[in-house]
Structure formats: structure tokens, C-alpha cells
PDB file of C-alpha atoms in Angstrom:
ATOM      1  CA  UNK A   1      56.933  -1.879   2.532  1.00  0.00           C
ATOM      2  CA  UNK A   2      53.373  -3.089   3.010  1.00  0.00           C
ATOM      3  CA  UNK A   3      51.940  -0.212   1.000  1.00  0.00           C
ATOM      4  CA  UNK A   4      53.075   2.149  -1.691  1.00  0.00           C
ATOM      5  CA  UNK A   5      54.305   5.480  -0.247  1.00  0.00           C
ATOM      6  CA  UNK A   6      51.807   7.477  -2.326  1.00  0.00           C
ATOM      7  CA  UNK A   7      48.913   5.721  -0.557  1.00  0.00           C
ATOM      8  CA  UNK A   8      49.589   7.568   2.686  1.00  0.00           C
ATOM      9  CA  UNK A   9      48.850  10.863   0.947  1.00  0.00           C
ATOM     10  CA  UNK A  10      45.217   9.745   0.441  1.00  0.00           C
ATOM     11  CA  UNK A  11      44.574   9.158   4.136  1.00  0.00           C
ATOM     12  CA  UNK A  12      42.166  11.684   5.642  1.00  0.00           C
ATOM     13  CA  UNK A  13      41.351  12.363   9.262  1.00  0.00           C
ATOM     14  CA  UNK A  14      37.837  11.125  10.048  1.00  0.00           C
ATOM     15  CA  UNK A  15      37.758   8.404   7.385  1.00  0.00           C
ATOM     16  CA  UNK A  16      38.425   4.802   8.385  1.00  0.00           C
ATOM     17  CA  UNK A  17      41.637   4.740  10.480  1.00  0.00           C
ATOM     18  CA  UNK A  18      42.436   8.403   9.911  1.00  0.00           C
ATOM     19  CA  UNK A  19      46.110   9.074   9.105  1.00  0.00           C
ATOM     20  CA  UNK A  20      47.049   5.516   9.982  1.00  0.00           C
ATOM     21  CA  UNK A  21      46.865   2.671   7.478  1.00  0.00           C
ATOM     22  CA  UNK A  22      44.414   0.007   8.683  1.00  0.00           C
ATOM     23  CA  UNK A  23      46.657  -2.813   7.473  1.00  0.00           C
ATOM     24  CA  UNK A  24      49.580  -1.421   9.464  1.00  0.00           C
ATOM     25  CA  UNK A  25      47.373  -1.046  12.557  1.00  0.00           C
ATOM     26  CA  UNK A  26      46.641  -4.779  12.481  1.00  0.00           C
ATOM     27  CA  UNK A  27      50.145  -5.675  11.287  1.00  0.00           C
ATOM     28  CA  UNK A  28      49.016  -7.498   8.120  1.00  0.00           C
ATOM     29  CA  UNK A  29      49.633  -7.050   4.424  1.00  0.00           C
ATOM     30  CA  UNK A  30      47.092  -5.948   1.815  1.00  0.00           C
ATOM     31  CA  UNK A  31      47.004  -9.517   0.543  1.00  0.00           C
ATOM     32  CA  UNK A  32      45.980 -10.898   3.952  1.00  0.00           C
ATOM     33  CA  UNK A  33      42.975 -13.205   4.059  1.00  0.00           C
ATOM     34  CA  UNK A  34      39.941 -12.794   6.297  1.00  0.00           C
ATOM     35  CA  UNK A  35      41.269 -15.440   8.665  1.00  0.00           C
ATOM     36  CA  UNK A  36      44.641 -13.672   8.997  1.00  0.00           C
ATOM     37  CA  UNK A  37      42.922 -10.326   9.661  1.00  0.00           C
ATOM     38  CA  UNK A  38      40.651 -11.883  12.297  1.00  0.00           C
ATOM     39  CA  UNK A  39      43.599 -13.615  13.965  1.00  0.00           C
ATOM     40  CA  UNK A  40      45.625 -10.390  14.125  1.00  0.00           C
ATOM     41  CA  UNK A  41      42.639  -8.528  15.552  1.00  0.00           C
ATOM     42  CA  UNK A  42      42.044 -11.091  18.306  1.00  0.00           C
ATOM     43  CA  UNK A  43      45.682 -10.962  19.385  1.00  0.00           C
ATOM     44  CA  UNK A  44      45.755  -7.164  19.538  1.00  0.00           C
ATOM     45  CA  UNK A  45      42.313  -6.947  21.164  1.00  0.00           C
ATOM     46  CA  UNK A  46      43.378  -9.248  24.013  1.00  0.00           C
ATOM     47  CA  UNK A  47      46.442  -7.108  24.549  1.00  0.00           C
ATOM     48  CA  UNK A  48      44.715  -3.718  24.562  1.00  0.00           C
ATOM     49  CA  UNK A  49      41.249  -4.660  25.816  1.00  0.00           C
ATOM     50  CA  UNK A  50      39.870  -2.305  28.544  1.00  0.00           C
ATOM     51  CA  UNK A  51      39.139  -5.246  30.879  1.00  0.00           C
ATOM     52  CA  UNK A  52      42.790  -6.280  30.789  1.00  0.00           C
ATOM     53  CA  UNK A  53      43.747  -2.658  31.342  1.00  0.00           C
ATOM     54  CA  UNK A  54      41.618  -2.420  34.487  1.00  0.00           C
ATOM     55  CA  UNK A  55      42.992  -5.692  35.827  1.00  0.00           C
ATOM     56  CA  UNK A  56      46.646  -4.852  35.148  1.00  0.00           C
ATOM     57  CA  UNK A  57      47.341  -1.220  34.258  1.00  0.00           C
ATOM     58  CA  UNK A  58      51.095  -1.863  34.007  1.00  0.00           C
ATOM     59  CA  UNK A  59      50.497  -4.280  31.136  1.00  0.00           C
ATOM     60  CA  UNK A  60      49.747  -1.501  28.683  1.00  0.00           C
ATOM     61  CA  UNK A  61      51.411   1.581  30.170  1.00  0.00           C
ATOM     62  CA  UNK A  62      49.413   4.737  29.721  1.00  0.00           C
ATOM     63  CA  UNK A  63      45.700   3.865  30.073  1.00  0.00           C
ATOM     64  CA  UNK A  64      44.416   6.648  27.821  1.00  0.00           C
ATOM     65  CA  UNK A  65      46.811   5.794  25.014  1.00  0.00           C
ATOM     66  CA  UNK A  66      45.923   2.106  25.345  1.00  0.00           C
ATOM     67  CA  UNK A  67      42.221   2.878  25.113  1.00  0.00           C
ATOM     68  CA  UNK A  68      42.718   4.918  21.934  1.00  0.00           C
ATOM     69  CA  UNK A  69      44.843   2.099  20.536  1.00  0.00           C
ATOM     70  CA  UNK A  70      42.047  -0.392  21.175  1.00  0.00           C
ATOM     71  CA  UNK A  71      39.495   1.830  19.386  1.00  0.00           C
ATOM     72  CA  UNK A  72      41.867   2.158  16.433  1.00  0.00           C
ATOM     73  CA  UNK A  73      42.315  -1.615  16.276  1.00  0.00           C
ATOM     74  CA  UNK A  74      38.535  -2.125  16.359  1.00  0.00           C
ATOM     75  CA  UNK A  75      38.065   0.456  13.593  1.00  0.00           C
ATOM     76  CA  UNK A  76      40.713  -1.205  11.434  1.00  0.00           C
ATOM     77  CA  UNK A  77      39.078  -4.588  11.884  1.00  0.00           C
ATOM     78  CA  UNK A  78      35.592  -3.226  11.068  1.00  0.00           C
ATOM     79  CA  UNK A  79      37.022  -1.680   7.902  1.00  0.00           C
ATOM     80  CA  UNK A  80      38.851  -4.771   6.639  1.00  0.00           C
ATOM     81  CA  UNK A  81      36.511  -7.588   7.678  1.00  0.00           C
ATOM     82  CA  UNK A  82      33.764  -6.517   5.235  1.00  0.00           C
ATOM     83  CA  UNK A  83      34.535  -7.163   1.565  1.00  0.00           C
ATOM     84  CA  UNK A  84      32.757  -4.071   0.212  1.00  0.00           C
ATOM     85  CA  UNK A  85      34.232  -1.700   2.793  1.00  0.00           C
ATOM     86  CA  UNK A  86      37.698  -3.189   2.254  1.00  0.00           C
ATOM     87  CA  UNK A  87      37.320  -2.706  -1.489  1.00  0.00           C
ATOM     88  CA  UNK A  88      36.448   0.988  -0.973  1.00  0.00           C
ATOM     89  CA  UNK A  89      39.393   1.396   1.383  1.00  0.00           C
ATOM     90  CA  UNK A  90      41.837  -0.224  -1.055  1.00  0.00           C
ATOM     91  CA  UNK A  91      40.543   2.037  -3.799  1.00  0.00           C
ATOM     92  CA  UNK A  92      41.181   5.063  -1.578  1.00  0.00           C
ATOM     93  CA  UNK A  93      44.752   3.909  -0.996  1.00  0.00           C
ATOM     94  CA  UNK A  94      45.318   3.489  -4.729  1.00  0.00           C
ATOM     95  CA  UNK A  95      43.523   6.705  -5.765  1.00  0.00           C
ATOM     96  CA  UNK A  96      44.218   9.297  -3.075  1.00  0.00           C
ATOM     97  CA  UNK A  97      43.235  12.230  -5.290  1.00  0.00           C
ATOM     98  CA  UNK A  98      39.506  11.289  -5.454  1.00  0.00           C
ATOM     99  CA  UNK A  99      38.559  12.897  -2.136  1.00  0.00           C
ATOM    100  CA  UNK A 100      34.854  13.394  -2.797  1.00  0.00           C
ATOM    101  CA  UNK A 101      34.340   9.818  -3.925  1.00  0.00           C
ATOM    102  CA  UNK A 102      35.970   8.511  -0.754  1.00  0.00           C
ATOM    103  CA  UNK A 103      33.787  10.706   1.464  1.00  0.00           C
ATOM    104  CA  UNK A 104      30.654   9.628  -0.399  1.00  0.00           C
ATOM    105  CA  UNK A 105      31.315   5.894  -0.134  1.00  0.00           C
ATOM    106  CA  UNK A 106      32.404   6.103   3.497  1.00  0.00           C
ATOM    107  CA  UNK A 107      29.371   8.009   4.764  1.00  0.00           C
ATOM    108  CA  UNK A 108      26.883   6.291   2.468  1.00  0.00           C
ATOM    109  CA  UNK A 109      27.830   2.959   4.058  1.00  0.00           C
ATOM    110  CA  UNK A 110      27.862   4.335   7.589  1.00  0.00           C
ATOM    111  CA  UNK A 111      24.500   6.060   7.229  1.00  0.00           C
ATOM    112  CA  UNK A 112      22.837   3.304   5.241  1.00  0.00           C
ATOM    113  CA  UNK A 113      19.834   1.715   7.027  1.00  0.00           C
ATOM    114  CA  UNK A 114      20.687  -1.463   8.889  1.00  0.00           C
ATOM    115  CA  UNK A 115      17.468  -3.147   7.737  1.00  0.00           C
ATOM    116  CA  UNK A 116      17.004  -4.005   4.082  1.00  0.00           C
ATOM    117  CA  UNK A 117      14.679  -1.451   2.469  1.00  0.00           C
ATOM    118  CA  UNK A 118      12.950  -4.257   0.572  1.00  0.00           C
ATOM    119  CA  UNK A 119      11.976  -5.892   3.851  1.00  0.00           C
ATOM    120  CA  UNK A 120      10.600  -2.595   5.157  1.00  0.00           C
ATOM    121  CA  UNK A 121       8.518  -2.142   1.992  1.00  0.00           C
ATOM    122  CA  UNK A 122       7.249  -5.735   2.155  1.00  0.00           C
ATOM    123  CA  UNK A 123       6.231  -5.428   5.817  1.00  0.00           C
ATOM    124  CA  UNK A 124       4.503  -2.096   5.122  1.00  0.00           C
ATOM    125  CA  UNK A 125       2.569  -3.513   2.169  1.00  0.00           C
ATOM    126  CA  UNK A 126       1.532  -6.567   4.227  1.00  0.00           C
ATOM    127  CA  UNK A 127       0.364  -4.368   7.111  1.00  0.00           C
ATOM    128  CA  UNK A 128      -1.680  -2.172   4.756  1.00  0.00           C
ATOM    129  CA  UNK A 129      -3.146  -5.279   3.098  1.00  0.00           C
ATOM    130  CA  UNK A 130      -4.208  -6.798   6.433  1.00  0.00           C
ATOM    131  CA  UNK A 131      -5.826  -3.525   7.536  1.00  0.00           C
ATOM    132  CA  UNK A 132      -7.496  -3.185   4.146  1.00  0.00           C
ATOM    133  CA  UNK A 133      -8.905  -6.714   4.238  1.00  0.00           C
ATOM    134  CA  UNK A 134     -10.357  -6.447   7.761  1.00  0.00           C
ATOM    135  CA  UNK A 135     -11.736  -2.988   6.978  1.00  0.00           C
ATOM    136  CA  UNK A 136     -13.598  -4.428   3.992  1.00  0.00           C
ATOM    137  CA  UNK A 137     -14.915  -7.289   6.127  1.00  0.00           C
ATOM    138  CA  UNK A 138     -16.184  -4.768   8.665  1.00  0.00           C
ATOM    139  CA  UNK A 139     -18.002  -2.793   5.930  1.00  0.00           C
ATOM    140  CA  UNK A 140     -19.459  -6.009   4.504  1.00  0.00           C
ATOM    141  CA  UNK A 141     -20.757  -7.129   7.918  1.00  0.00           C
ATOM    142  CA  UNK A 142     -22.265  -3.670   8.487  1.00  0.00           C
ATOM    143  CA  UNK A 143     -24.124  -3.991   5.188  1.00  0.00           C
ATOM    144  CA  UNK A 144     -25.436  -7.458   6.134  1.00  0.00           C
ATOM    145  CA  UNK A 145     -26.549  -6.240   9.568  1.00  0.00           C
ATOM    146  CA  UNK A 146     -28.356  -3.321   7.942  1.00  0.00           C
ATOM    147  CA  UNK A 147     -30.111  -5.489   5.333  1.00  0.00           C
ATOM    148  CA  UNK A 148     -31.263  -7.829   8.099  1.00  0.00           C
ATOM    149  CA  UNK A 149     -33.257  -4.900   9.539  1.00  0.00           C
ATOM    150  CA  UNK A 150     -34.905  -3.948   6.216  1.00  0.00           C
ATOM    151  CA  UNK A 151     -38.406  -5.513   6.217  1.00  0.00           C
ATOM    152  CA  UNK A 152     -38.284  -6.372   2.500  1.00  0.00           C
ATOM    153  CA  UNK A 153     -35.161  -8.537   2.782  1.00  0.00           C
ATOM    154  CA  UNK A 154     -35.895  -9.844   6.282  1.00  0.00           C
ATOM    155  CA  UNK A 155     -39.326 -11.190   5.299  1.00  0.00           C
ATOM    156  CA  UNK A 156     -37.887 -12.889   2.211  1.00  0.00           C
ATOM    157  CA  UNK A 157     -35.043 -14.434   4.208  1.00  0.00           C
ATOM    158  CA  UNK A 158     -37.462 -15.638   6.901  1.00  0.00           C
ATOM    159  CA  UNK A 159     -39.713 -17.299   4.299  1.00  0.00           C
ATOM    160  CA  UNK A 160     -36.718 -19.078   2.741  1.00  0.00           C
ATOM    161  CA  UNK A 161     -35.579 -20.244   6.176  1.00  0.00           C
ATOM    162  CA  UNK A 162     -39.032 -21.649   6.932  1.00  0.00           C
ATOM    163  CA  UNK A 163     -39.200 -23.443   3.581  1.00  0.00           C
ATOM    164  CA  UNK A 164     -35.819 -25.072   4.248  1.00  0.00           C
ATOM    165  CA  UNK A 165     -36.850 -25.974   7.802  1.00  0.00           C
ATOM    166  CA  UNK A 166     -33.974 -24.047   9.356  1.00  0.00           C
ATOM    167  CA  UNK A 167     -36.070 -22.171  11.905  1.00  0.00           C
ATOM    168  CA  UNK A 168     -37.741 -25.353  13.183  1.00  0.00           C
ATOM    169  CA  UNK A 169     -34.356 -26.759  14.235  1.00  0.00           C
ATOM    170  CA  UNK A 170     -33.821 -23.895  16.657  1.00  0.00           C
ATOM    171  CA  UNK A 171     -36.932 -24.838  18.671  1.00  0.00           C
ATOM    172  CA  UNK A 172     -35.918 -28.270  19.895  1.00  0.00           C
ATOM    173  CA  UNK A 173     -37.402 -29.703  23.066  1.00  0.00           C
ATOM    174  CA  UNK A 174     -36.119 -31.926  25.816  1.00  0.00           C
ATOM    175  CA  UNK A 175     -32.510 -31.876  26.910  1.00  0.00           C
ATOM    176  CA  UNK A 176     -31.466 -29.656  23.995  1.00  0.00           C
ATOM    177  CA  UNK A 177     -33.980 -26.978  24.872  1.00  0.00           C
ATOM    178  CA  UNK A 178     -32.458 -23.499  24.968  1.00  0.00           C
ATOM    179  CA  UNK A 179     -33.480 -20.103  26.246  1.00  0.00           C
ATOM    180  CA  UNK A 180     -35.463 -17.652  24.134  1.00  0.00           C
ATOM    181  CA  UNK A 181     -32.441 -15.391  23.868  1.00  0.00           C
ATOM    182  CA  UNK A 182     -30.284 -18.187  22.441  1.00  0.00           C
ATOM    183  CA  UNK A 183     -33.027 -19.165  19.981  1.00  0.00           C
ATOM    184  CA  UNK A 184     -33.416 -15.533  18.875  1.00  0.00           C
ATOM    185  CA  UNK A 185     -29.661 -15.154  18.314  1.00  0.00           C
ATOM    186  CA  UNK A 186     -29.508 -18.356  16.262  1.00  0.00           C
ATOM    187  CA  UNK A 187     -32.490 -17.327  14.140  1.00  0.00           C
ATOM    188  CA  UNK A 188     -30.808 -13.980  13.524  1.00  0.00           C
ATOM    189  CA  UNK A 189     -27.639 -15.716  12.314  1.00  0.00           C
ATOM    190  CA  UNK A 190     -29.683 -17.953  10.006  1.00  0.00           C
ATOM    191  CA  UNK A 191     -31.420 -14.924   8.468  1.00  0.00           C
ATOM    192  CA  UNK A 192     -28.090 -13.144   7.966  1.00  0.00           C
ATOM    193  CA  UNK A 193     -26.566 -16.239   6.317  1.00  0.00           C
ATOM    194  CA  UNK A 194     -29.479 -16.421   3.873  1.00  0.00           C
ATOM    195  CA  UNK A 195     -29.098 -12.721   3.049  1.00  0.00           C
ATOM    196  CA  UNK A 196     -25.370 -13.268   2.431  1.00  0.00           C
ATOM    197  CA  UNK A 197     -26.073 -16.121   0.014  1.00  0.00           C
ATOM    198  CA  UNK A 198     -29.101 -14.658  -1.771  1.00  0.00           C
ATOM    199  CA  UNK A 199     -28.206 -10.963  -2.148  1.00  0.00           C
ATOM    200  CA  UNK A 200     -25.439  -9.820  -4.461  1.00  0.00           C
ATOM    201  CA  UNK A 201     -23.884  -6.807  -2.731  1.00  0.00           C
ATOM    202  CA  UNK A 202     -21.802  -4.658  -5.051  1.00  0.00           C
ATOM    203  CA  UNK A 203     -19.722  -1.527  -4.722  1.00  0.00           C
ATOM    204  CA  UNK A 204     -17.895  -0.506  -1.556  1.00  0.00           C
ATOM    205  CA  UNK A 205     -19.861  -2.961   0.626  1.00  0.00           C
ATOM    206  CA  UNK A 206     -19.334  -6.094  -1.460  1.00  0.00           C
ATOM    207  CA  UNK A 207     -17.817  -9.234   0.015  1.00  0.00           C
ATOM    208  CA  UNK A 208     -14.031  -8.804   0.196  1.00  0.00           C
ATOM    209  CA  UNK A 209     -11.852 -11.006  -1.978  1.00  0.00           C
ATOM    210  CA  UNK A 210      -8.294 -11.903  -1.098  1.00  0.00           C
ATOM    211  CA  UNK A 211      -6.910 -10.973  -4.524  1.00  0.00           C
ATOM    212  CA  UNK A 212      -8.312  -7.421  -4.265  1.00  0.00           C
ATOM    213  CA  UNK A 213      -5.977  -6.381  -1.466  1.00  0.00           C
ATOM    214  CA  UNK A 214      -2.860  -4.313  -2.140  1.00  0.00           C
ATOM    215  CA  UNK A 215      -0.339  -7.165  -1.772  1.00  0.00           C
ATOM    216  CA  UNK A 216      -1.992  -9.331  -4.413  1.00  0.00           C
ATOM    217  CA  UNK A 217      -2.602  -6.355  -6.671  1.00  0.00           C
ATOM    218  CA  UNK A 218       1.138  -5.644  -6.669  1.00  0.00           C
ATOM    219  CA  UNK A 219       2.037  -9.304  -7.245  1.00  0.00           C
ATOM    220  CA  UNK A 220      -0.515  -9.630 -10.047  1.00  0.00           C
ATOM    221  CA  UNK A 221       0.349  -6.273 -11.648  1.00  0.00           C
ATOM    222  CA  UNK A 222       2.459  -7.853 -14.468  1.00  0.00           C
ATOM    223  CA  UNK A 223      -0.388 -10.262 -15.238  1.00  0.00           C
ATOM    224  CA  UNK A 224      -2.953  -7.450 -15.328  1.00  0.00           C
ATOM    225  CA  UNK A 225      -0.663  -5.375 -17.552  1.00  0.00           C
ATOM    226  CA  UNK A 226      -0.233  -8.214 -20.042  1.00  0.00           C
ATOM    227  CA  UNK A 227      -3.957  -8.907 -19.915  1.00  0.00           C
ATOM    228  CA  UNK A 228      -4.739  -5.266 -20.655  1.00  0.00           C
ATOM    229  CA  UNK A 229      -2.285  -5.161 -23.599  1.00  0.00           C
ATOM    230  CA  UNK A 230      -3.861  -8.310 -25.083  1.00  0.00           C
ATOM    231  CA  UNK A 231      -7.355  -6.929 -24.546  1.00  0.00           C
ATOM    232  CA  UNK A 232      -6.438  -3.577 -26.098  1.00  0.00           C
ATOM    233  CA  UNK A 233      -4.950  -5.254 -29.174  1.00  0.00           C
ATOM    234  CA  UNK A 234      -8.084  -7.395 -29.471  1.00  0.00           C
ATOM    235  CA  UNK A 235     -10.271  -4.262 -29.213  1.00  0.00           C
ATOM    236  CA  UNK A 236      -8.322  -2.471 -31.949  1.00  0.00           C
ATOM    237  CA  UNK A 237      -8.428  -5.531 -34.203  1.00  0.00           C
ATOM    238  CA  UNK A 238     -12.143  -6.268 -33.759  1.00  0.00           C
ATOM    239  CA  UNK A 239     -13.683  -2.799 -33.704  1.00  0.00           C
ATOM    240  CA  UNK A 240     -11.169  -0.547 -35.471  1.00  0.00           C
ATOM    241  CA  UNK A 241      -9.799  -2.862 -38.155  1.00  0.00           C
ATOM    242  CA  UNK A 242     -12.602  -5.365 -38.775  1.00  0.00           C
ATOM    243  CA  UNK A 243     -15.379  -2.913 -37.881  1.00  0.00           C
ATOM    244  CA  UNK A 244     -17.447  -5.312 -35.769  1.00  0.00           C
ATOM    245  CA  UNK A 245     -20.466  -4.051 -33.847  1.00  0.00           C
ATOM    246  CA  UNK A 246     -20.186  -3.579 -30.095  1.00  0.00           C
ATOM    247  CA  UNK A 247     -21.656  -6.197 -27.797  1.00  0.00           C
ATOM    248  CA  UNK A 248     -23.491  -5.416 -24.559  1.00  0.00           C
ATOM    249  CA  UNK A 249     -20.316  -5.637 -22.450  1.00  0.00           C
ATOM    250  CA  UNK A 250     -18.409  -3.388 -24.828  1.00  0.00           C
ATOM    251  CA  UNK A 251     -21.229  -0.822 -24.865  1.00  0.00           C
ATOM    252  CA  UNK A 252     -21.374  -0.736 -21.073  1.00  0.00           C
ATOM    253  CA  UNK A 253     -17.584  -0.379 -20.936  1.00  0.00           C
ATOM    254  CA  UNK A 254     -17.673   2.684 -23.225  1.00  0.00           C
ATOM    255  CA  UNK A 255     -20.517   4.214 -21.186  1.00  0.00           C
ATOM    256  CA  UNK A 256     -18.594   3.664 -17.963  1.00  0.00           C
ATOM    257  CA  UNK A 257     -15.531   5.369 -19.433  1.00  0.00           C
ATOM    258  CA  UNK A 258     -17.642   8.348 -20.528  1.00  0.00           C
ATOM    259  CA  UNK A 259     -19.068   8.612 -17.006  1.00  0.00           C
ATOM    260  CA  UNK A 260     -15.568   8.344 -15.507  1.00  0.00           C
ATOM    261  CA  UNK A 261     -16.663   5.698 -13.031  1.00  0.00           C
ATOM    262  CA  UNK A 262     -14.634   2.823 -11.620  1.00  0.00           C
ATOM    263  CA  UNK A 263     -15.741  -0.761 -12.172  1.00  0.00           C
ATOM    264  CA  UNK A 264     -16.997  -1.123  -8.604  1.00  0.00           C
ATOM    265  CA  UNK A 265     -18.971   2.163  -8.843  1.00  0.00           C
ATOM    266  CA  UNK A 266     -20.553   1.100 -12.115  1.00  0.00           C
ATOM    267  CA  UNK A 267     -21.393  -2.354 -10.742  1.00  0.00           C
ATOM    268  CA  UNK A 268     -23.213  -0.757  -7.800  1.00  0.00           C
ATOM    269  CA  UNK A 269     -25.765   0.810 -10.190  1.00  0.00           C
ATOM    270  CA  UNK A 270     -29.176  -0.825 -10.500  1.00  0.00           C
ATOM    271  CA  UNK A 271     -29.837  -3.055 -13.501  1.00  0.00           C
ATOM    272  CA  UNK A 272     -32.675  -0.826 -14.729  1.00  0.00           C
ATOM    273  CA  UNK A 273     -30.232   2.116 -14.879  1.00  0.00           C
ATOM    274  CA  UNK A 274     -27.885   0.144 -17.123  1.00  0.00           C
ATOM    275  CA  UNK A 275     -30.827  -0.872 -19.311  1.00  0.00           C
ATOM    276  CA  UNK A 276     -31.740   2.796 -19.651  1.00  0.00           C
ATOM    277  CA  UNK A 277     -28.172   3.571 -20.740  1.00  0.00           C
ATOM    278  CA  UNK A 278     -28.402   0.900 -23.429  1.00  0.00           C
ATOM    279  CA  UNK A 279     -31.858   1.998 -24.594  1.00  0.00           C
ATOM    280  CA  UNK A 280     -30.616   5.555 -25.038  1.00  0.00           C
ATOM    281  CA  UNK A 281     -27.475   4.315 -26.820  1.00  0.00           C
ATOM    282  CA  UNK A 282     -25.140   6.260 -24.576  1.00  0.00           C
ATOM    283  CA  UNK A 283     -22.086   4.497 -26.002  1.00  0.00           C
ATOM    284  CA  UNK A 284     -22.474   6.988 -28.865  1.00  0.00           C
ATOM    285  CA  UNK A 285     -20.704  10.173 -27.822  1.00  0.00           C
ATOM    286  CA  UNK A 286     -23.416  12.543 -29.078  1.00  0.00           C
ATOM    287  CA  UNK A 287     -26.143  10.689 -27.202  1.00  0.00           C
ATOM    288  CA  UNK A 288     -24.091  10.704 -24.021  1.00  0.00           C
ATOM    289  CA  UNK A 289     -23.523  14.490 -24.252  1.00  0.00           C
ATOM    290  CA  UNK A 290     -27.299  15.017 -24.550  1.00  0.00           C
ATOM    291  CA  UNK A 291     -27.889  12.726 -21.545  1.00  0.00           C
ATOM    292  CA  UNK A 292     -25.231  14.562 -19.551  1.00  0.00           C
ATOM    293  CA  UNK A 293     -26.839  17.952 -20.209  1.00  0.00           C
ATOM    294  CA  UNK A 294     -30.231  16.564 -19.196  1.00  0.00           C
ATOM    295  CA  UNK A 295     -28.806  15.273 -15.915  1.00  0.00           C
ATOM    296  CA  UNK A 296     -27.187  18.635 -15.209  1.00  0.00           C
ATOM    297  CA  UNK A 297     -30.471  20.489 -15.866  1.00  0.00           C
ATOM    298  CA  UNK A 298     -32.376  18.053 -13.657  1.00  0.00           C
ATOM    299  CA  UNK A 299     -29.856  18.546 -10.883  1.00  0.00           C
ATOM    300  CA  UNK A 300     -30.202  22.307 -11.136  1.00  0.00           C
ATOM    301  CA  UNK A 301     -34.000  22.036 -10.865  1.00  0.00           C
ATOM    302  CA  UNK A 302     -33.729  19.819  -7.772  1.00  0.00           C
ATOM    303  CA  UNK A 303     -31.318  22.215  -6.141  1.00  0.00           C
ATOM    304  CA  UNK A 304     -33.575  25.175  -6.981  1.00  0.00           C
ATOM    305  CA  UNK A 305     -36.527  23.458  -5.272  1.00  0.00           C
ATOM    306  CA  UNK A 306     -34.533  22.237  -2.310  1.00  0.00           C
ATOM    307  CA  UNK A 307     -35.294  24.419   0.783  1.00  0.00           C
ATOM    308  CA  UNK A 308     -31.802  23.948   2.157  1.00  0.00           C
ATOM    309  CA  UNK A 309     -30.249  25.161  -1.081  1.00  0.00           C
ATOM    310  CA  UNK A 310     -32.580  28.181  -1.051  1.00  0.00           C
ATOM    311  CA  UNK A 311     -31.532  29.055   2.491  1.00  0.00           C
ATOM    312  CA  UNK A 312     -27.869  28.727   1.539  1.00  0.00           C
ATOM    313  CA  UNK A 313     -28.258  31.063  -1.458  1.00  0.00           C
ATOM    314  CA  UNK A 314     -30.171  33.564   0.678  1.00  0.00           C
ATOM    315  CA  UNK A 315     -27.420  33.483   3.282  1.00  0.00           C
ATOM    316  CA  UNK A 316     -24.691  33.945   0.634  1.00  0.00           C
ATOM    317  CA  UNK A 317     -26.589  36.934  -0.765  1.00  0.00           C
ATOM    318  CA  UNK A 318     -27.323  38.675   2.524  1.00  0.00           C
ATOM    319  CA  UNK A 319     -24.704  37.570   5.045  1.00  0.00           C
ATOM    320  CA  UNK A 320     -22.147  35.552   3.137  1.00  0.00           C
ATOM    321  CA  UNK A 321     -18.358  35.946   3.162  1.00  0.00           C
ATOM    322  CA  UNK A 322     -17.068  39.438   2.382  1.00  0.00           C
ATOM    323  CA  UNK A 323     -20.150  41.263   3.644  1.00  0.00           C
ATOM    324  CA  UNK A 324     -19.791  43.842   6.479  1.00  0.00           C
ATOM    325  CA  UNK A 325     -22.816  44.605   8.634  1.00  0.00           C
ATOM    326  CA  UNK A 326     -23.529  46.649  11.761  1.00  0.00           C
ATOM    327  CA  UNK A 327     -25.374  44.861  14.556  1.00  0.00           C
ATOM    328  CA  UNK A 328     -27.775  47.035  16.530  1.00  0.00           C
ATOM    329  CA  UNK A 329     -27.780  46.208  20.231  1.00  0.00           C
TER     330      UNK A 329
END
């Protein structure tokens, strides 16, 4: 016999070849190689193929039975040609009592996505990174266009352009003479280029960097993790064990952590604000708590004097949510 008799008891309708043994369907043994399985399939497929059936119905007898036979042959071949599926099928033949395991492996392979999940994740991350990068470039260009309209920066950029002789080149005569519109556009580009090079834009409108996008952040995550561990150990050793005094960078780092601000948010602050933080020694927790209360009181005073805030409080008191009124027509 090709198979042990007990194997037939593990065959279930709806799994693989149903009540038939796939090896018997193809007429091969369980030790058959891939080449032998493929050869047996080709011979049977030519015999029971629907095209042959339509050309010569007498060759296969009953057409419906021949069609079902062809589907069974195709199913047997699909089961045995793949190493993993064949391994699951052989295990089912040898362990017929493990019904739930057989159902799980059969349907998990059939319902598994055809595309590798890793490829899907990679494509998604790349798409997000591209969108992120161009979005940052758009914000950066908007900031440059805005600064070019601010008189303070435009006058400074124009003076620098004149000193470097860049504006004189746009007013050439002779054959290279251009229209006023072209000259104006070129002068505008020169001013914007000077603003880009001379002004350090920080925060959400800063110049995008390729290693800030999501893809590179994921790739560099192990490096950043190791860097943070080394930095943390250095911090503990220097300031907790040796008791060294904080430097300017360390003081600003502690202040930023107290304020719960990201690095980009903290960088967008003016230099005089950071100097004020250092003068008031806000890296000391007690000093920061005093500063925080002062800021909260100042905010309350501003809101109390703000006309819009007064109107909002008046509305909440007289006509806000939960109040029922009768309207006289």
C-alpha cells in the first residue's frame, strides 16, 4: 500500500483532496520527488483537461465527472508541489486525531496574504517618508516666501546682494537684455537665496534634513538607542557620582525637560528667552516652580483684560450651555 490504513481516517471533507489521498490521486508514492509529482500531474492534466474534453467528449466519458477529476488532480498537485503544504499534509496523514491543528494550518496558508507583509510595511514607510519630506519642503519654502516680504529681512538681504554685486548682474545690456518682469523675478530669487543662507530658521519651518524622515529614523533607531544609553551612563557618572556642575547645555536640557518641550520647540525659542531661563536658574526645580506660577498668573491677567475672553465669560454666564430662556417675539 502507498499509505498506512490509519491515514485515511484523518482525511476530512473540505481539506486538501477531501476523502481522497492526494498521492493516490496523482498515482505516486509519499517518497516521490518534485519532478515525479510534476510529471504525473502533466500526464493526468493532458488526459482530463477541459479543452481535450470539448474537442473529444468520448475520450473521457462523462464530462461532469471528468471535470471534477481534473479539479481534484489540480488540487492534489497544488498540495504536493509546495514543500510547506506537503509537510502539513503528511503530518495530517500521520496524525489524524489532531483535527484542529489541521484546520488551522490549512486555512492559515490559504488565507495568508500573497504579498510579503514586510514589503507592504516597507512601501508604506517609504510613502510616508516621501510625503513627509515634501511637506517639510513646502513649509520651509512658505517660511522663506514670508520672510522675503518682511521689510526688516528684505532690506538686509537687498543690501547684502548689492554689496556682492548680485543685483547689478541682472541689469545687463545689449543682446542679453531682458524684460523688467524677468529682472524682477531674478532679483526676487537672489533675495530669497540670501535669506536662506543668512537666516537660521528653527522649529516646524526649518530646512528639512533627509535623516529626519521616518524611514531614516527607523533605520537609525538602534544607533540612537545606543547613543542615549551611553549618554545616560555618562550623565549618571558625571553629575550623580562625581558631582560635577552642570554646563550650559546640561542646564538648558533640564529646563527643556521641565517645560515638557521637544527639541525643535525649544530651539524655536529666541536666544534672549533662553538667557532669561539661565539667569533665573530654572534648572533648579524650586526656581522653575516659581517661574511656572508667575507665567500662569500673567496668563490669567492677560485673559482677564482680553475683550474676547470677557465676551466669552459673559456669554457662558448668561446664555451658555444648559441655560433655558424664553424668546419674546
